[in-house]
Every structure is written in structure tokens, then in C-alpha cells.
Short mmCIF file of C-alpha atoms in Angstrom, two decimals:
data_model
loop_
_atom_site.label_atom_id
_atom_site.label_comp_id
_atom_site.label_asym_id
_atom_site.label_seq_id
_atom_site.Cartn_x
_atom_site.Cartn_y
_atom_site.Cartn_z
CA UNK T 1 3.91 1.56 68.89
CA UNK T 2 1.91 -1.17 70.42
CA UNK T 3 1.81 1.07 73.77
CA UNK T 4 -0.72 2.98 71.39
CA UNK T 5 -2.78 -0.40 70.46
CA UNK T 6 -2.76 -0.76 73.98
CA UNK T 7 -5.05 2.41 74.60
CA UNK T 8 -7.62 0.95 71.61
CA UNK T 9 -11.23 0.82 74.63
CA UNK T 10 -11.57 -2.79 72.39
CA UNK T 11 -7.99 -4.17 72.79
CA UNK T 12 -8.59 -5.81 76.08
CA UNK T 13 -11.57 -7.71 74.53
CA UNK T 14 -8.91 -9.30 71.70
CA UNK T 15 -7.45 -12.97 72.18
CA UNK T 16 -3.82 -13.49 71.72
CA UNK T 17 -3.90 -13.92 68.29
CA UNK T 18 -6.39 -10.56 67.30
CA UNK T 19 -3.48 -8.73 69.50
CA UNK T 20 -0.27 -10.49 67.30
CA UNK T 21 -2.49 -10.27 63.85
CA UNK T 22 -2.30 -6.24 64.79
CA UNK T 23 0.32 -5.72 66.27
CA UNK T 24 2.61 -6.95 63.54
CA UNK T 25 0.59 -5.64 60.75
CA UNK T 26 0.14 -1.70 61.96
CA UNK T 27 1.83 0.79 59.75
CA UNK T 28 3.44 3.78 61.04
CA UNK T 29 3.28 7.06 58.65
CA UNK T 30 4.81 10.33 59.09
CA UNK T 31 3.16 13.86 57.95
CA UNK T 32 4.17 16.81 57.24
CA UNK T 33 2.73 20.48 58.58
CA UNK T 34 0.17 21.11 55.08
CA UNK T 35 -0.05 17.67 54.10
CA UNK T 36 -3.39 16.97 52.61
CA UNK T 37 -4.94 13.56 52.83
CA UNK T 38 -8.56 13.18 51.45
CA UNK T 39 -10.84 10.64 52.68
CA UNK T 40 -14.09 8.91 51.01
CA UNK T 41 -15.77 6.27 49.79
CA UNK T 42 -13.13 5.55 47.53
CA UNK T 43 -10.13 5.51 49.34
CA UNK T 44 -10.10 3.49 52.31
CA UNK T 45 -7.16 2.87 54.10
CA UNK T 46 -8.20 1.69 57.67
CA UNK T 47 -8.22 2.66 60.86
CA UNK T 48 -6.13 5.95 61.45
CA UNK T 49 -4.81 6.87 64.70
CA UNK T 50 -3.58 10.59 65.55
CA UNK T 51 0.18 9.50 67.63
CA UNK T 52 1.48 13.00 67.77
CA UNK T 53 0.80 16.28 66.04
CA UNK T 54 -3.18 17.76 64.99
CA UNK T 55 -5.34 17.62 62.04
CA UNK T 56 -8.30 19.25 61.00
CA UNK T 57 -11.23 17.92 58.67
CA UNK T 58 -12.28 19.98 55.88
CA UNK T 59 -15.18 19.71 53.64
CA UNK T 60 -14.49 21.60 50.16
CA UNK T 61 -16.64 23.03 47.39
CA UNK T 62 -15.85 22.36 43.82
CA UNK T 63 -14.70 26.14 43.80
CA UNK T 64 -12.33 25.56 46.41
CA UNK T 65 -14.47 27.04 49.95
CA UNK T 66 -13.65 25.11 52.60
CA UNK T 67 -15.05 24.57 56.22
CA UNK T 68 -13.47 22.92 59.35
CA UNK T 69 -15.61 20.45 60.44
CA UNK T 70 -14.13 18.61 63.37
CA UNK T 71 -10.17 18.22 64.88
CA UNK T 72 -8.35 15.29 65.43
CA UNK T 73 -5.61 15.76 68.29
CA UNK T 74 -3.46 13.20 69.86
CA UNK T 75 -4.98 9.87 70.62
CA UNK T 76 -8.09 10.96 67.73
CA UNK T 77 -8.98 8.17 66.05
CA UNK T 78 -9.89 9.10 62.67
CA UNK T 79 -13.26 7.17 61.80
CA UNK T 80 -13.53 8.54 57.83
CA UNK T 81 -10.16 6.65 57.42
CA UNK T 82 -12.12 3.73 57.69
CA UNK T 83 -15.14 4.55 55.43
CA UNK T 84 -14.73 0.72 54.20
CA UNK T 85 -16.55 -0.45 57.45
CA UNK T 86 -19.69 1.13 56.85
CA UNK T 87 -21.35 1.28 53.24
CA UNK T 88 -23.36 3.79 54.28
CA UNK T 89 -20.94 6.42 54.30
CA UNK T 90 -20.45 8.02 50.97
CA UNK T 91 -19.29 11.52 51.47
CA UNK T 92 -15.81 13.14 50.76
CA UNK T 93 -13.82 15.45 53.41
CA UNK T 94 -10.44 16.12 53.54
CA UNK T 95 -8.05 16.57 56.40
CA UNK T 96 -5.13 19.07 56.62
CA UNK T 97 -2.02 18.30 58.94
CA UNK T 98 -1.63 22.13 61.15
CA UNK T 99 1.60 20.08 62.52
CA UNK T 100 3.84 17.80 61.71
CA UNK T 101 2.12 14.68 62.49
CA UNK T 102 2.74 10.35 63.09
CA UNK T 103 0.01 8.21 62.24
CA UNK T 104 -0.37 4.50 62.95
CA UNK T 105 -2.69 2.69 60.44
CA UNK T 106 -4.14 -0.63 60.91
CA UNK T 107 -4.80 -1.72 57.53
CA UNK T 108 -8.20 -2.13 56.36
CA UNK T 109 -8.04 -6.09 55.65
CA UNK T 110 -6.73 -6.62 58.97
CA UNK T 111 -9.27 -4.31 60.86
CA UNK T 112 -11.82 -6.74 58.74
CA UNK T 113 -10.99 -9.62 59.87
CA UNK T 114 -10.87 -8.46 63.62
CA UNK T 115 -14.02 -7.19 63.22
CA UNK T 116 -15.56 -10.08 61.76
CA UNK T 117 -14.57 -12.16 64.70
CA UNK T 118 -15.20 -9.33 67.48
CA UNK T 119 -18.14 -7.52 67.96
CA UNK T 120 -16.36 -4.64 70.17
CA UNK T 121 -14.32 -3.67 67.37
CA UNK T 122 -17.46 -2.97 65.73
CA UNK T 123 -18.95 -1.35 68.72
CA UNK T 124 -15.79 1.15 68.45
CA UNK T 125 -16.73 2.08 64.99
CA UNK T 126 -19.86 2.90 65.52
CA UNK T 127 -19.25 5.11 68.73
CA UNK T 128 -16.84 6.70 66.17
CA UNK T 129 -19.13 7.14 63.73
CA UNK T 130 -22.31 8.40 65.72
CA UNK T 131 -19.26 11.13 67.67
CA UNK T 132 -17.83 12.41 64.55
CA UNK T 133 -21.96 12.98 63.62
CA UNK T 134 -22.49 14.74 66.43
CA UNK T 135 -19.39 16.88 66.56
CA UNK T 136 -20.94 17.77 62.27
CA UNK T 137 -24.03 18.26 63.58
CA UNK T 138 -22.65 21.08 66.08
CA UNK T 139 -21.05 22.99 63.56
CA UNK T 140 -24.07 22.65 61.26
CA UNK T 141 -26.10 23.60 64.11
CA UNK T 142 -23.42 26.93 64.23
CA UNK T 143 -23.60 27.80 60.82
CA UNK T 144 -27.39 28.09 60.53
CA UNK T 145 -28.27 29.48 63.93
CA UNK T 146 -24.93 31.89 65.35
CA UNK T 147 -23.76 35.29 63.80
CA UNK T 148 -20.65 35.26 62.00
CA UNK T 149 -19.20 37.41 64.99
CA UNK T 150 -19.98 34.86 67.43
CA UNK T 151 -18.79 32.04 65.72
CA UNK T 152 -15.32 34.14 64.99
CA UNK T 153 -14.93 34.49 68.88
CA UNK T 154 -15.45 30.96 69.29
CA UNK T 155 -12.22 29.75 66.73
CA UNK T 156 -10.03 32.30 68.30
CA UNK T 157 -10.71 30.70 71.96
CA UNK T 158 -10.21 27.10 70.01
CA UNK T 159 -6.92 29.02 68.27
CA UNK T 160 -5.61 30.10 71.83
CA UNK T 161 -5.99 26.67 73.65
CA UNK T 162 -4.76 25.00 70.42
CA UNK T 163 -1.44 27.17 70.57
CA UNK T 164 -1.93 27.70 74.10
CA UNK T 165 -1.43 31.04 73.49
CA UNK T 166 -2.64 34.46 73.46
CA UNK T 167 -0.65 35.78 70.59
CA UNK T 168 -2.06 33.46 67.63
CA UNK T 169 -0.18 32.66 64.21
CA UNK T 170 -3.46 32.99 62.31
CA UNK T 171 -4.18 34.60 58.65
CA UNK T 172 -7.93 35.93 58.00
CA UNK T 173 -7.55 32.71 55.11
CA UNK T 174 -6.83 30.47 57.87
CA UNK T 175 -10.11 31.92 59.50
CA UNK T 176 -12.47 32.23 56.39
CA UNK T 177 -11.17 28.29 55.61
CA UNK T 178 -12.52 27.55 59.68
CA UNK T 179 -15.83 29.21 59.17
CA UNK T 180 -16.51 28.66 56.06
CA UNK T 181 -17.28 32.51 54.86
CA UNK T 182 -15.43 34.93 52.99
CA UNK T 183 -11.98 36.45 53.62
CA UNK T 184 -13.90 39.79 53.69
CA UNK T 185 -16.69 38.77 55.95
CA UNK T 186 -13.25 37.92 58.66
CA UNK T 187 -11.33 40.95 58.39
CA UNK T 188 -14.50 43.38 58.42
CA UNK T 189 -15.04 41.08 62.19
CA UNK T 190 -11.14 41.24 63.22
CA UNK T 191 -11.23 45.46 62.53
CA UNK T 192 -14.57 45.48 64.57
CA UNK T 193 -12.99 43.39 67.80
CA UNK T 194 -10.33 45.49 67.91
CA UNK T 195 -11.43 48.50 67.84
CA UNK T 196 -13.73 47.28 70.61
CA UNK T 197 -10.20 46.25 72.64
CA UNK T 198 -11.03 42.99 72.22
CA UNK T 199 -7.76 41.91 70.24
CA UNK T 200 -4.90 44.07 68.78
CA UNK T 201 -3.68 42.56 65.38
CA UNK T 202 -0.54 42.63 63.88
CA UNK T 203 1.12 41.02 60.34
CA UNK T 204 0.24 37.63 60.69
CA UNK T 205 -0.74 37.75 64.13
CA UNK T 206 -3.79 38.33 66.23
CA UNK T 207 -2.88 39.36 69.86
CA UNK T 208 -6.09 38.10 72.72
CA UNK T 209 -6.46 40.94 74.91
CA UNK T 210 -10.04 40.25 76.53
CA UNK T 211 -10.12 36.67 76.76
CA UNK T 212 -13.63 37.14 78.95
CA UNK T 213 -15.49 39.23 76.77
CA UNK T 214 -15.23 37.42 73.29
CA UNK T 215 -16.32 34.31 75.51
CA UNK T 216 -19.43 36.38 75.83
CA UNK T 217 -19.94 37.08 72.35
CA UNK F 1 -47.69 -6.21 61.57
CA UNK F 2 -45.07 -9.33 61.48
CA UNK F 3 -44.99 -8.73 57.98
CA UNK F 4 -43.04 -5.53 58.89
CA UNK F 5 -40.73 -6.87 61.35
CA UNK F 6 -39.21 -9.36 58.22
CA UNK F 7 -38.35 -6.70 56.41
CA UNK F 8 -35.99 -6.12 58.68
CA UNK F 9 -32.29 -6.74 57.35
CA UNK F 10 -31.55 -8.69 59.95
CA UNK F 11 -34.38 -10.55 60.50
CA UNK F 12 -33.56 -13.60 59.09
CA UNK F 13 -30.11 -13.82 60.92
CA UNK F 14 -32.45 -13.93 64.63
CA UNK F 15 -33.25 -17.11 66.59
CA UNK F 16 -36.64 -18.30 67.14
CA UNK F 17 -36.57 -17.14 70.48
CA UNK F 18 -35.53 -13.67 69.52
CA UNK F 19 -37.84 -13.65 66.86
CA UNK F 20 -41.08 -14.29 69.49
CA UNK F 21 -39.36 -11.27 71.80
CA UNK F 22 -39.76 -9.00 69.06
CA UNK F 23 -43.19 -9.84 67.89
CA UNK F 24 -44.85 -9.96 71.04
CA UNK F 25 -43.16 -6.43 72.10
CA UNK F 26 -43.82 -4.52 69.08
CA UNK F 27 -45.99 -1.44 69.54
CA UNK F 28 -48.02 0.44 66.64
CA UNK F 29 -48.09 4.60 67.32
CA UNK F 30 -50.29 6.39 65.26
CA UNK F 31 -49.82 10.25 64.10
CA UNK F 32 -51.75 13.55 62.58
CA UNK F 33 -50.41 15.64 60.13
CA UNK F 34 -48.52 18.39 62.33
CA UNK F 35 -47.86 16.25 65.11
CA UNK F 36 -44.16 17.21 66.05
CA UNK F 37 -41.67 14.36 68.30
CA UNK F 38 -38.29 15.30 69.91
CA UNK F 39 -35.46 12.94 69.61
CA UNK F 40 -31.92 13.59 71.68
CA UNK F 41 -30.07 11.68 74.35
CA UNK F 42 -32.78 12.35 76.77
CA UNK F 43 -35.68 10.59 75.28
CA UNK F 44 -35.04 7.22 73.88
CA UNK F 45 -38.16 5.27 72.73
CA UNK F 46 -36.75 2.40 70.88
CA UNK F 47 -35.89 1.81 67.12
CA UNK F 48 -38.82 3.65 65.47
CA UNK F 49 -39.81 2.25 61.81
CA UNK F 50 -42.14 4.25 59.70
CA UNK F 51 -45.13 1.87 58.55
CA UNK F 52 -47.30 4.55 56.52
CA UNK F 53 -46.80 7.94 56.48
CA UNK F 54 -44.34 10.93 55.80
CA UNK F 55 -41.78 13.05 58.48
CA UNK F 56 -39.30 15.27 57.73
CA UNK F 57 -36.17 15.53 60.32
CA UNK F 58 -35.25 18.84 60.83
CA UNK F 59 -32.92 20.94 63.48
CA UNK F 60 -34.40 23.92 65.41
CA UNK F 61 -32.52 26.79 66.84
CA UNK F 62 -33.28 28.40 70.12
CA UNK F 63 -35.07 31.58 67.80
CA UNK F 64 -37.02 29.10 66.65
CA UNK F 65 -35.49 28.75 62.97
CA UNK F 66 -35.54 25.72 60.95
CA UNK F 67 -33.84 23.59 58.28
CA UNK F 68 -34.91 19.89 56.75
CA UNK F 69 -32.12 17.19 57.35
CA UNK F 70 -33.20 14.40 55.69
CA UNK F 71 -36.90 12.88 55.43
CA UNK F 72 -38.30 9.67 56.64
CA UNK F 73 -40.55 7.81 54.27
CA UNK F 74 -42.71 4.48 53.86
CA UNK F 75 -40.67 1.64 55.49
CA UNK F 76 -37.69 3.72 56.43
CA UNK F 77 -36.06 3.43 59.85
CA UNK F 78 -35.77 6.25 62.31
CA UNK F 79 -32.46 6.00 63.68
CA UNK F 80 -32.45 8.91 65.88
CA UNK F 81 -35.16 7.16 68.13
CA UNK F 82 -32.42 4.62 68.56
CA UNK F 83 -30.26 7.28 69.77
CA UNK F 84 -29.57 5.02 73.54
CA UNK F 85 -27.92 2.51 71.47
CA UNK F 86 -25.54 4.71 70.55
CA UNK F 87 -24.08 7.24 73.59
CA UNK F 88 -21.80 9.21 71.38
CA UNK F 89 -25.12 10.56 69.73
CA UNK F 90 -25.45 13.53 71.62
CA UNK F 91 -27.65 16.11 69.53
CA UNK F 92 -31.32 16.59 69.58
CA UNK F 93 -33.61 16.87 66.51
CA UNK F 94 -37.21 16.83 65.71
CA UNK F 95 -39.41 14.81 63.43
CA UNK F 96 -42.53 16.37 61.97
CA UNK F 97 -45.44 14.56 60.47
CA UNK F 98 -46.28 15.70 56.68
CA UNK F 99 -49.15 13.47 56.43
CA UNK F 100 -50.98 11.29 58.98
CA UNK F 101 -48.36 8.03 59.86
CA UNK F 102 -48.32 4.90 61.76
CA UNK F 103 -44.98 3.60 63.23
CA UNK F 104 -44.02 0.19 64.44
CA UNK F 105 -41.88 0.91 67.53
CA UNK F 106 -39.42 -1.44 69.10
CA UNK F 107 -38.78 -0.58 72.12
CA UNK F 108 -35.40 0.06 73.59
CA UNK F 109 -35.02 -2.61 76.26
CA UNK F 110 -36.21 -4.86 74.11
CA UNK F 111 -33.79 -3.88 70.87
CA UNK F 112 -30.79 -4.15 73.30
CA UNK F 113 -31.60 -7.79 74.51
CA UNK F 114 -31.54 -8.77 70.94
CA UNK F 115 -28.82 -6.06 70.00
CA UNK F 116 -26.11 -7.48 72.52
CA UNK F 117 -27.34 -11.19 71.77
CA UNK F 118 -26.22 -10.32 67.91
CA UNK F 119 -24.06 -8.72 66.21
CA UNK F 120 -26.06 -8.19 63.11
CA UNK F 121 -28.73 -5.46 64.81
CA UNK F 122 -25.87 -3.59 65.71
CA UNK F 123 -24.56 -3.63 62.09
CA UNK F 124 -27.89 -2.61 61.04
CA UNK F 125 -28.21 0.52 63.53
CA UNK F 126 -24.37 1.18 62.75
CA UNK F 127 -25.29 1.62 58.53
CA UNK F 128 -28.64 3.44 59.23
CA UNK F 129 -26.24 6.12 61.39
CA UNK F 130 -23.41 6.52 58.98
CA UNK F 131 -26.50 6.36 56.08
CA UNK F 132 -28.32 9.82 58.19
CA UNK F 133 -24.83 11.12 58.62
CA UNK F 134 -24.06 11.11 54.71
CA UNK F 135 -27.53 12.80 54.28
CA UNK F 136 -26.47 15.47 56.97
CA UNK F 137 -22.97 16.07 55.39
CA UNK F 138 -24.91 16.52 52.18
CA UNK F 139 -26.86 19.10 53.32
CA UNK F 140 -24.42 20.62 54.96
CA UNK F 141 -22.21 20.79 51.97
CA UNK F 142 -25.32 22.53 50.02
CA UNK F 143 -25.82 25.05 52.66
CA UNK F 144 -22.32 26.03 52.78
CA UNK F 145 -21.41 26.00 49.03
CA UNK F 146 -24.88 26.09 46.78
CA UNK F 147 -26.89 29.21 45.97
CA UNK F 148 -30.28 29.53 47.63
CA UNK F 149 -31.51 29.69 43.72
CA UNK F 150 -30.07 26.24 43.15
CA UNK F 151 -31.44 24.86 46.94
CA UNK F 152 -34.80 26.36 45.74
CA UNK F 153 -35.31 24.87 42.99
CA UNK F 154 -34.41 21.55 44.05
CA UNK F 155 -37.01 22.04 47.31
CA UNK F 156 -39.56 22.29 44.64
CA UNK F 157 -38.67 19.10 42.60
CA UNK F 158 -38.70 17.09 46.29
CA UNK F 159 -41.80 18.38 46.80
CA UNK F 160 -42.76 17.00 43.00
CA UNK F 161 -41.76 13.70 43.72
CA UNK F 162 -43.56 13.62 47.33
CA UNK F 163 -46.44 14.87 46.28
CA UNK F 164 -46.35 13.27 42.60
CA UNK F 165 -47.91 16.67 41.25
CA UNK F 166 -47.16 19.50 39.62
CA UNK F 167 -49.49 21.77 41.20
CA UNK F 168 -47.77 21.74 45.06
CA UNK F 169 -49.66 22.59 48.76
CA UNK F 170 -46.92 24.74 49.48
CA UNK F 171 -46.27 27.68 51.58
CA UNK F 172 -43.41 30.37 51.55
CA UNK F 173 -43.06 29.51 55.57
CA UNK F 174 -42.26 25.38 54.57
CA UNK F 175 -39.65 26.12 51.73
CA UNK F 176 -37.90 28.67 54.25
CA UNK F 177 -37.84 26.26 56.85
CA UNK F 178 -37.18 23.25 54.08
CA UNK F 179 -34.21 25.52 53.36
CA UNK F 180 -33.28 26.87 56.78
CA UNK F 181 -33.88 30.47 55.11
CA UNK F 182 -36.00 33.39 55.73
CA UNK F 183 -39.61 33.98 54.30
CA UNK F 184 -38.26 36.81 52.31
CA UNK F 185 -35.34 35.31 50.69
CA UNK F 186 -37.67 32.48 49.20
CA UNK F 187 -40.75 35.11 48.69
CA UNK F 188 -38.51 36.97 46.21
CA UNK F 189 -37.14 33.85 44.31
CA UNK F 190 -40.25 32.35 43.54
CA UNK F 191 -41.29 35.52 41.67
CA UNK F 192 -37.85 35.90 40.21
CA UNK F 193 -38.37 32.11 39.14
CA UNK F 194 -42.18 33.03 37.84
CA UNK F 195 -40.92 35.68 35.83
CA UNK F 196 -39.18 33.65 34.08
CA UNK F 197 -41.72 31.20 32.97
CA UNK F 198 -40.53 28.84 35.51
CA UNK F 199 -43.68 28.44 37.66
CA UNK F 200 -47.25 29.61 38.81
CA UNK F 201 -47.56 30.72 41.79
CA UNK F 202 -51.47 31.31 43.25
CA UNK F 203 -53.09 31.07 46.99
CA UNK F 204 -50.80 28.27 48.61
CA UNK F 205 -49.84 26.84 45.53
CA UNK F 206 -46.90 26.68 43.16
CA UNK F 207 -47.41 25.01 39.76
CA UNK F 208 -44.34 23.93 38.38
CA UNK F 209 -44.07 24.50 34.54
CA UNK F 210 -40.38 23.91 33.17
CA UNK F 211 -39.37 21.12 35.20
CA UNK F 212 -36.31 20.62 33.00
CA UNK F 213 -34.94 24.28 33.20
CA UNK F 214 -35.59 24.17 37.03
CA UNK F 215 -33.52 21.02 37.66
CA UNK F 216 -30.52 22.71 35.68
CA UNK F 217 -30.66 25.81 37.97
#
């Protein structure tokens, strides 16, 4: 585990004790494929690092629409985990485990203290913060401004270098959930690329055939 | 202008020295109504602070379509003008002046003398960021999962409270781009919402009438 701590940009800037005060207080947590955390103001657990396995962050309506707003993939460090470090931040997402999934946690007292006494731990935050922002800001910037159709192409090229695949294990839900539209809006799209030889779909699955041309779309 | 400057959060927690740096490189901007700035990763001014005066934030798409992020009012901080303090910011936005403004502007070699010297101006930019990225999320979340009806109407009791009236200088053009909607969709719900006895509407203006029944849409 502390090979992990190890890759933290701040851990260099730690004395002795920072390291020991972490090291011996991280928590290791296993997840299972569909797990559902949900992250806010309220709950604040610390710092959550992504060791194996993928995630992805979810906003949800009161009616139960959803959106994908960002991934976190091996290494991720998951910055709403540690809400407790900023005030500011007073919004709820949630985050759905696609894999199985081991997360370290360094608790949120201890993270305090470190970051009382280090200013790069801060620093880390905050680059956190103001990436996660950006990476929102995108996907805001996609929902107002792209077509439906284009933004479809675009999760099916994130789907195949996900799976790093061309045959993908996806369901229209799975889709609608990613773009945040309607289960109808996605299959009406998925009949329209393939009859345009663009994918050929079959029960449960959604077969890339022109990689090239939905990149275009 | 000093008296500014101390409103600061983290003025108090600055040395003489850095104190004197500030003051003496301060710079006062003034702005028109209209007058439109661009903030990304490219230009970086310095940490902009809004003396007198009104701006709305707002994202633009390459068709030229808009929608309101947040807005920046007496005494409020424009973080985005900060954006070289923080290299993870990576998107670009623009800041329109609603009424004539003056800003106090410190500029960005300047903030990052006194932001690596302490901790506390880093805090301070690090709150402001995760304080614009709740505002974002919220819009977000009212784009994805509110009806335009219920956006609408709570454009027009913004606009109240800005422009402490009931009878609002408003065109169909601002409340699409306040909304990130076209002309049309907000022409026909003002008359839907005039119909029924909500409003007034006559040459640029919109008088509100049911306040009440309009904040429960």
C-alpha cells in the first residue's frame, strides 16, 4: 500500500513523521462492480484513491436521471471524497463502481492535520479541485453546445478504449445514464448508426464497425 | 482603494511588508455596460475583485450560443482571472458587464509573491474555486433535470432582485442566453406565463405580477 502513498506529487515534500502519521493510518476498502457511494457536503470521508478497478461520477435528479460527469481510473484521486477540505463545496454526486474496485482512504482527520502543517498538501487539493471543474465544465460545455448524435459517438469511443474493445457490453440505460437523455432519444441514435454501417448491434451488445467515421461525427 | 484590499479574508493574516506590495501594485479598471472580457488559461490578469458594478459569467459555444454560470456582484472576487494560479483550470469563459463597473485588479506576479509567501491566499483562491464550481454544478444540475418553465421563472425573480423592480429591462435575447435556450422557447413561455395572470409583458419590459405563484413554478 504505501508504494501507492509513494506516487502522492506531495509525498516527497512530507517529513518523516507526515510519512509514518499516513502511512499507518490509510485504510484500504474493497468495492464491488455496482457499488454506489455518494459523496457531499455531508459525508466526508477523506482523501480517496482509485488502486485498481474504475468509477464513474454521477449527478442524479430527484426523479432518478442521471449524468456521467467525470471517470476515475487507476491512480484517480477522488477530490469530492474530501469535500471536508473546502467549505465551499456543497453539491452532491454520486459515484458508481463499473468494476470491482480497491480504494485506499486517508482519513479525513489525518489528511487535516497534514495539511495544516504542509502547504503542498493543500496545493494538491486545489489542483484537484480546479481539474475535476474543468473536466464538469467540458461536459457542461457538451450538453449545451453538441447534438445528441455527436455526443453518442463520443461515449462509444470512451466505451471502446475503456473495454479496449470493439464489441462493447453496453445497454441503451447504460447510455441514456452517460448522457443524460432519454432511453428513447439513444436507441432512435443506435438504429440511425447502424443503418448508416456505423455499428451493428446485437442483445446487449454494440459491435464498432467504423471506428473513423463516428470520430467524425 | 486600501479600504478594499482589507476586506480581503486574508488580509489580516499578511506581513507589513506584504501588505505595502499589495497596495502599491493595485490597479483600478474601469468598464461600460456591454463591455465583454475573456478569461481561460491563456490570459491571466491577476485576481480581479469587483469594486462597483455587475457581470454575469457565462460560456459561449463556437455557434455563438450562450448560458449564465454564475454572476459577479459588488465586492465579489473573480476567480477565473486568477486562473494562472491554478494550471488544472483549463476552460475559457467570458464575463459581461450588466452595468458600468470598476475592478481592483491584483496582478498576477504580484498575487504569487504573496501567494507562495502564505498559505492563507492560497486557501482563499482554493474556496473561491470550489465556491464557482458549486455554482456551476448547480446549474448544471438545473439544465439537465429542471423544466425550462421552472428555469424561467426563476430568471425572472434574479432579475427582481438585481434590478429591485418589478417592472424588468428585459429582452427575449438575455433570458435565452440567461438560460442557454433559444429566443423561441422563452418567446412562447412568457405568453404562456401572461396568460395566466403571471406577468405583463410590453416593449422590452416584463412586469412581474404574482411573484408568489411564479416562485412555486
Amino acid at each position: 500500500m504505501h508504494n501507492y502513498l509513494e506516487t502522492l506529487p506531495f509525498w516527497k515534500e512530507l517529513t518523516d513523521d507526515q510519512k509514518q502519521l499516513l502511512s499507518t493510518h490509510i485504510i484500504e476498502r474493497s468495492f464491488q462492480k455496482g457499488d454506489i457511494l455518494n459523496h457531499g457536503s455531508q459525508e466526508c470521508t477523506g482523501l480517496e484513491m482509485m488502486v485498481k478497478g474504475q468509477a464513474r461520477i454521477f449527478m442524479m435528479s430527484p426523479q432518478g436521471n442521471e449524468i456521467t460527469l467525470y471517470r476515475l481510473l487507476e491512480q484517480d484521486v477522488c477530490v469530492l471524497s474530501a469535500a471536508c477540505m473546502i467549505h465551499s463545496l456543497t453539491f452532491t454526486v454520486s459515484m458508481e463502481f463499473e468494476t470491482d474496485a480497491v480504494i485506499l482512504l486517508i482519513p479525513k482527520q489525518i489528511l487535516q492535520i497534514v495539511s495544516l502543517q504542509n502547504c503542498r498538501v493543500k496545493d494538491f487539493t486545489m489542483e484537484l479541485v480546479a481539474d475535476r471543474f474543468s473536466s464538469v465544465m467540458n461536459t457542461m460545455h457538451d450538453v449545451m453546445f453538441s447534438s445528441n448524435e455527436h455526443r453518442l459517438a463520443q461515449a462509444l469511443l470512451t466505451q471502446m478504449q475503456l473495454q479496449e474493445a470493439t464489441s462493447l457490453q453496453l445497454t441503451h440505460d447504460t447510455l441514456a445514464h452517460e448522457l443524460g437523455t432519454a432511453r428513447e432519444v439513444v436507441s432512435r441514435l443506435l438504429k440511425q448508426f447502424q443503418r448508416d454501417g456505423l455499428l451493428q448491434q446485437s442483445r446487449g451488445c454494440i459491435t464498432i464497425l467504423d471506428e473513423q467515421r463516428l470520430s467524425r461525427l
